[in-house]
Short mmCIF file of C-alpha atoms in Angstrom, two decimals:
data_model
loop_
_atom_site.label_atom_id
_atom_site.label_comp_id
_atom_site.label_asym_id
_atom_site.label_seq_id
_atom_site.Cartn_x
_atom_site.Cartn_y
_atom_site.Cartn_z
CA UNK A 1 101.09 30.51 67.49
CA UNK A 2 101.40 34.35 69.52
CA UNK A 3 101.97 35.77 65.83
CA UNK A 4 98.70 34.29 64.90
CA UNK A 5 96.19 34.68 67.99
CA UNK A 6 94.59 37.94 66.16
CA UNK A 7 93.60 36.30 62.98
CA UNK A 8 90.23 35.18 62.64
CA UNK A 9 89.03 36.55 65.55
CA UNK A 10 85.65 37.65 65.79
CA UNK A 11 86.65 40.53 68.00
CA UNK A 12 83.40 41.75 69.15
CA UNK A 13 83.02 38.25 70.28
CA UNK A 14 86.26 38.46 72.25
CA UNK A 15 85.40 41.70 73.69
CA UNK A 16 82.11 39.82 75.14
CA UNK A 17 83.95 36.84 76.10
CA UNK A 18 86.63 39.26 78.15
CA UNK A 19 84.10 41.02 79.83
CA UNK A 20 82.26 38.16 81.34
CA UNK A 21 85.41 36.61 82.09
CA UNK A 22 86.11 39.29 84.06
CA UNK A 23 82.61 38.91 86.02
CA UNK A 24 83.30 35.87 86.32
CA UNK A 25 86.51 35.65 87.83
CA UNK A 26 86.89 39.06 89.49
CA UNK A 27 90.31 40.38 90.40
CA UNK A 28 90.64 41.98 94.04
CA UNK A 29 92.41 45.28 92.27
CA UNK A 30 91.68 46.21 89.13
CA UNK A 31 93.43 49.48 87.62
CA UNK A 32 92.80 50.64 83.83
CA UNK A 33 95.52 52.98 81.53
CA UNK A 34 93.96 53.72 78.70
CA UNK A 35 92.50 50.32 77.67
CA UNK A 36 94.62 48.17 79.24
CA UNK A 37 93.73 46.28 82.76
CA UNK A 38 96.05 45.81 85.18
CA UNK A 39 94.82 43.30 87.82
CA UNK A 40 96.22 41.90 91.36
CA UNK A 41 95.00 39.85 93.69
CA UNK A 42 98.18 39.38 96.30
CA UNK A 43 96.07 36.10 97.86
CA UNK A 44 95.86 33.72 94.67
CA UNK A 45 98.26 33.03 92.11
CA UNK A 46 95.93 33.04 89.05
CA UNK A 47 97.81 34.26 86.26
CA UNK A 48 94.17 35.85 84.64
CA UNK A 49 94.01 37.30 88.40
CA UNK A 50 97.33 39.09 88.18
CA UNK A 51 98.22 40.01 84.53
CA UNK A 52 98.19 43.55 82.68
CA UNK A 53 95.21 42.66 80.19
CA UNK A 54 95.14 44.69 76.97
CA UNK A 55 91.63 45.46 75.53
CA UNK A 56 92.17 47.53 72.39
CA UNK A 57 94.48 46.60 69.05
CA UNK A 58 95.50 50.31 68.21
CA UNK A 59 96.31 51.33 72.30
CA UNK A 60 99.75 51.51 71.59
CA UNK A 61 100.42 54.85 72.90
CA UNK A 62 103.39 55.78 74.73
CA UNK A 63 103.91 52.11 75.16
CA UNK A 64 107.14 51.61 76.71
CA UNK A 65 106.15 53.94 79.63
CA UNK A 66 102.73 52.38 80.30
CA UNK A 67 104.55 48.65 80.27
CA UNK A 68 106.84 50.07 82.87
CA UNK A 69 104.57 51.72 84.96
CA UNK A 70 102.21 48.70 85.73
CA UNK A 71 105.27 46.60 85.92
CA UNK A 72 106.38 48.46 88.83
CA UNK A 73 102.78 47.55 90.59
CA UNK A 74 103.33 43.83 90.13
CA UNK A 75 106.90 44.81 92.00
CA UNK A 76 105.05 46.35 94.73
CA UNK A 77 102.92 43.09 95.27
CA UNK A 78 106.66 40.87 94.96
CA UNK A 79 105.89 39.39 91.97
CA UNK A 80 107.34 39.52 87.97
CA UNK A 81 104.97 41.65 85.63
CA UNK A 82 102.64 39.05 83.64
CA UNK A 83 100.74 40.44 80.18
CA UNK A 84 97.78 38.40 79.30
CA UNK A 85 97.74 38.56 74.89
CA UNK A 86 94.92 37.47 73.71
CA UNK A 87 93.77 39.21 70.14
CA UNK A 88 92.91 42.48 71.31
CA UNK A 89 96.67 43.17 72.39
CA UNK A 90 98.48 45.84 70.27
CA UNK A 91 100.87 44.06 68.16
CA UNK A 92 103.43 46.92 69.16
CA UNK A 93 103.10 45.70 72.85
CA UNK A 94 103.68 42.31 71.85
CA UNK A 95 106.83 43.34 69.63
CA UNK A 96 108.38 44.76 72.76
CA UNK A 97 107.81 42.83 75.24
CA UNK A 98 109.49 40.22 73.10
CA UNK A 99 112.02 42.46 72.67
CA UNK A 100 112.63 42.74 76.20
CA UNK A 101 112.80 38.83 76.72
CA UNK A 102 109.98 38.37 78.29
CA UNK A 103 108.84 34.43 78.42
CA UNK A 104 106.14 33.33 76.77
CA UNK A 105 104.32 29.88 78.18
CA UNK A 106 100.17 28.66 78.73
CA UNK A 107 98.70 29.04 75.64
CA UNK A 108 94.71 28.58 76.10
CA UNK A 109 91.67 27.83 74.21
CA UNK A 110 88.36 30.05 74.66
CA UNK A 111 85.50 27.40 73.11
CA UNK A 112 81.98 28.44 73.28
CA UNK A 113 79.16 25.75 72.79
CA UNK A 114 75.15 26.66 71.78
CA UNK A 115 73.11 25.58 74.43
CA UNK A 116 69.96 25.57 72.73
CA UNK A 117 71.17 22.66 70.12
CA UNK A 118 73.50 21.20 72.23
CA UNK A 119 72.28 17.14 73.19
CA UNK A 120 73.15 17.21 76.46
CA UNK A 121 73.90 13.24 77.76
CA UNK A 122 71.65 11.31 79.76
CA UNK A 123 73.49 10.98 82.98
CA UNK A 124 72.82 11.31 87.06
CA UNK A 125 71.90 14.90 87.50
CA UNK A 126 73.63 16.79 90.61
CA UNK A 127 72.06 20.25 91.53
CA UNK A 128 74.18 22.61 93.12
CA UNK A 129 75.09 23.54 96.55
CA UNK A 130 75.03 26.84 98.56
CA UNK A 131 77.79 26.03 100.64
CA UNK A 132 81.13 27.97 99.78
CA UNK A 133 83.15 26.51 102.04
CA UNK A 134 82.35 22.95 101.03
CA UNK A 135 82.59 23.83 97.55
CA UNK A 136 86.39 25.63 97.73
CA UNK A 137 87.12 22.39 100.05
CA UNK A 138 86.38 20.19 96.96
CA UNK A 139 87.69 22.12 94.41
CA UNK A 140 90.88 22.17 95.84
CA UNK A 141 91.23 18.84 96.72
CA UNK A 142 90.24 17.60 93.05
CA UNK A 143 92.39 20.37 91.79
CA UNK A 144 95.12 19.42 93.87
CA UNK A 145 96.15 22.98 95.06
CA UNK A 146 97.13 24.16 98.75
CA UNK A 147 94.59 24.82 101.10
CA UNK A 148 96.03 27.78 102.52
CA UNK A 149 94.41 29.21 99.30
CA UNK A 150 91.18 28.29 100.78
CA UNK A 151 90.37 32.18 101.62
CA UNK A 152 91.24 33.44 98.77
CA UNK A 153 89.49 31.03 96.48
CA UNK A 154 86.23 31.58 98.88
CA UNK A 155 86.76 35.22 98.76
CA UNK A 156 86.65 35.17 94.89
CA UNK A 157 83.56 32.95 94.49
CA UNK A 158 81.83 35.49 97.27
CA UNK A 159 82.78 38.67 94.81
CA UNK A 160 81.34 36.85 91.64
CA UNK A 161 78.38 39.34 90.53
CA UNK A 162 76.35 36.94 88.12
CA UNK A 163 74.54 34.09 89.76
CA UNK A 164 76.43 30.68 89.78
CA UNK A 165 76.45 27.08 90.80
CA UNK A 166 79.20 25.36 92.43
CA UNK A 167 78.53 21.53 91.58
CA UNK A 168 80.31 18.55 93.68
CA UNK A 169 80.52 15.16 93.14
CA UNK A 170 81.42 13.48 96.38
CA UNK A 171 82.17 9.93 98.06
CA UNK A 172 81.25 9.70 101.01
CA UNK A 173 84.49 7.42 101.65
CA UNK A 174 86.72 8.79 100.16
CA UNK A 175 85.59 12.81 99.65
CA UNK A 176 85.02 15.05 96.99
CA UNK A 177 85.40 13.62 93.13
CA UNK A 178 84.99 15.94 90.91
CA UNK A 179 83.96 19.72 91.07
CA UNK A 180 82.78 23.04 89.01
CA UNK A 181 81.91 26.73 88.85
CA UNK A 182 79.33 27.64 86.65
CA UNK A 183 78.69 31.63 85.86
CA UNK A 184 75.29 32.84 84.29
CA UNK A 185 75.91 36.22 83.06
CA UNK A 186 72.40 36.74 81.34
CA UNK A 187 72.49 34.98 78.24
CA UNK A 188 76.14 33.44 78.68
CA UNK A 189 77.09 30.23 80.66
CA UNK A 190 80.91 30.37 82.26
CA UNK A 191 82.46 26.70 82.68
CA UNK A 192 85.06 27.34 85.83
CA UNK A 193 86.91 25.41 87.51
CA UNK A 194 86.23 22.00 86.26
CA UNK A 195 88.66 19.34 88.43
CA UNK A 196 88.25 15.55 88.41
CA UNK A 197 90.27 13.71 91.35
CA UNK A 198 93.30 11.87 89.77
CA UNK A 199 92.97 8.14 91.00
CA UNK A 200 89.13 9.21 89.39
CA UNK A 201 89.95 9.81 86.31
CA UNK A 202 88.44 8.56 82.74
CA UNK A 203 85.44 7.15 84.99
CA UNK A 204 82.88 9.21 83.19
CA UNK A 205 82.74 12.07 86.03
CA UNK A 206 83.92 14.91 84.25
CA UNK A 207 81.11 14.37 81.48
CA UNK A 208 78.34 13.81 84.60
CA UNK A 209 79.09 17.42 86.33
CA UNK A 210 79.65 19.48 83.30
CA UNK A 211 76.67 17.87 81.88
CA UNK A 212 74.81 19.23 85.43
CA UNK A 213 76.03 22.39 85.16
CA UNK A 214 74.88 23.24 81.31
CA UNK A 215 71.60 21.59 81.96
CA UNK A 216 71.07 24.19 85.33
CA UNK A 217 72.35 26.64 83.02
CA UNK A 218 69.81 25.98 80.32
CA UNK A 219 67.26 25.65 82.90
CA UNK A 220 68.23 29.07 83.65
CA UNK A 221 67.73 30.58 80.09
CA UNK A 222 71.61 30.75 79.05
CA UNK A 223 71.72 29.89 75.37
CA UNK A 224 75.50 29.89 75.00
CA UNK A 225 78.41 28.32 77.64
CA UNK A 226 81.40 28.90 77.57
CA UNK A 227 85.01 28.03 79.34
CA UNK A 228 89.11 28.24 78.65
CA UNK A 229 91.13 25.13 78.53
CA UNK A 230 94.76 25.41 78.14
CA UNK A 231 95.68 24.12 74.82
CA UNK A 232 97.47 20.88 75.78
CA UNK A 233 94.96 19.35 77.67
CA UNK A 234 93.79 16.69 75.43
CA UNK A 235 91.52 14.89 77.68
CA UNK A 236 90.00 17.80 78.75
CA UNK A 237 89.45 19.04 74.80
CA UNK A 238 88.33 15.70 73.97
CA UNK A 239 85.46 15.85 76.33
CA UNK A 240 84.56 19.31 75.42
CA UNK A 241 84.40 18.56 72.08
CA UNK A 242 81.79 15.64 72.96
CA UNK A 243 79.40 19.09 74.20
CA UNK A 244 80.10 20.65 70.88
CA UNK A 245 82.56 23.25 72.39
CA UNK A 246 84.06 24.73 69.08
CA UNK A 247 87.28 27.32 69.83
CA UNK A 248 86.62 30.94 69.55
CA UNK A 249 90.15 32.28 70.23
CA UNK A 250 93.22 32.17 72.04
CA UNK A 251 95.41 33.39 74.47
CA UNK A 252 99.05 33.13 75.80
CA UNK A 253 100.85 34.68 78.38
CA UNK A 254 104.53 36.72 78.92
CA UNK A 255 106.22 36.86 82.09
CA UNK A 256 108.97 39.48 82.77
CA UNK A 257 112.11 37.79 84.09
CA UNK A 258 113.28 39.28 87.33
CA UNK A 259 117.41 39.66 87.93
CA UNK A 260 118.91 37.28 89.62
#
């Protein structure tokens, strides 16, 4: 599939996508060469947080020497170099990096939906809270991830640009249920962040807070929405699919093996 994530592409639309992506998830260091993006954030693992992103199909130059150079700033934070392909990526930098060995793994889906056809269901509408700290609580309990990443997650959400809304569904039992991030970036709609508790599962949730979160959106003028789903989550497509989320393009990502 990496030999084939350029074709097809509407690249202008990929450039657009990229960019709000960006806005939407903002890295805590972000360094250009040429066209390429080389982002770190040392507090949160996220892969699109801490990945050399290339943004131009014929930035090939001196390639070798680029590759190493931002390589050596993903040593300095203690981690293995990561390049995020997605189809603006030089095919030369591809070529060498597998060359090099470098692992390939999460392929991912970029789906966009049109809001202004788009039936949204008929279900319990949640509006959205102002409270980050509740919000990263839940999302990381649904999500199942550490809470010592509580400050970094917080810290990101506080350094998003666009306006958003951070929707929770909660019990007041047994806590939060599901959760989601949604971006407005003027006309565009970012889906973030969707998590359903485990033991919660197939219960209809997921459907009830995305279907929240477009209709705010909507409310709020976006006539497009769009999020990334990694490409072998099938429950996850299947109910994006049910929205009318149709894929746009893809990405993957190579890791540089560090010596034993």
């Amino acid at each position: 599939m990496t030999e084939t994530l350029s074709q097809k592409a509407n690249l202008p639309l990929v450039r657009r996508l990229e960019a709000v992506g960006f806005r939407a998830w903002p890295a805590s260091s972000v360094q250009y060469d040429g066209s390429w993006q080389v982002r770190l954030t040392a507090g949160h693992p996220s892969n699109r947080l801490n990945s050399i992103v290339p943004l131009d199909p014929s930035d090939h130059r001196d390639v070798e020497v680029r590759l190493e150079k931002a390589s050596r700033r993903f040593e300095a934070y203690g981690r293995p170099a990561v390049l995020r392909q997605t189809p603006l990526a030089s095919p030369v930098l591809i070529d060498l990096v597998k060359e090099r060995q470098w692992t390939h793994f999460d392929e991912t889906i970029v789906m966009t939906c049109d809001l202004t056809h788009a039936e949204l269901p008929d279900t319990l509408d949640h509006l959205p809270t102002h409270d980050i700290g509740r919000f990263v609580d839940a999302n990381l309990s649904t999500d199942q991830v550490s809470p010592k990443l509580k400050p970094a997650l917080a810290e990101i959400i506080n350094a998003i640009g666009p306006p958003c809304g951070l929707f929770m569904i909660e019990d007041p039992e047994t806590g939060p249920l599901a959760s989601v991030l949604c971006v407005q970036d003027n006309d565009l709609a970012g889906i973030m962040s969707l998590s359903v508790a485990k033991e919660r599962r197939r219960e209809g949730l997921g459907l009830e807070i995305l279907t929240s979160a477009l209709r705010w959106a909507r409310m709020r003028s976006a006539r497009s929405a769009w999020l990334q789903v990694k490409a072998a989550n099938e429950p996850a497509l299947a109910l994006y699919d049910r929205f009318g989320f149709r894929e746009a393009y893809r990405y993957c990502y190579w890791r540089q093996e560090q010596a034993q």
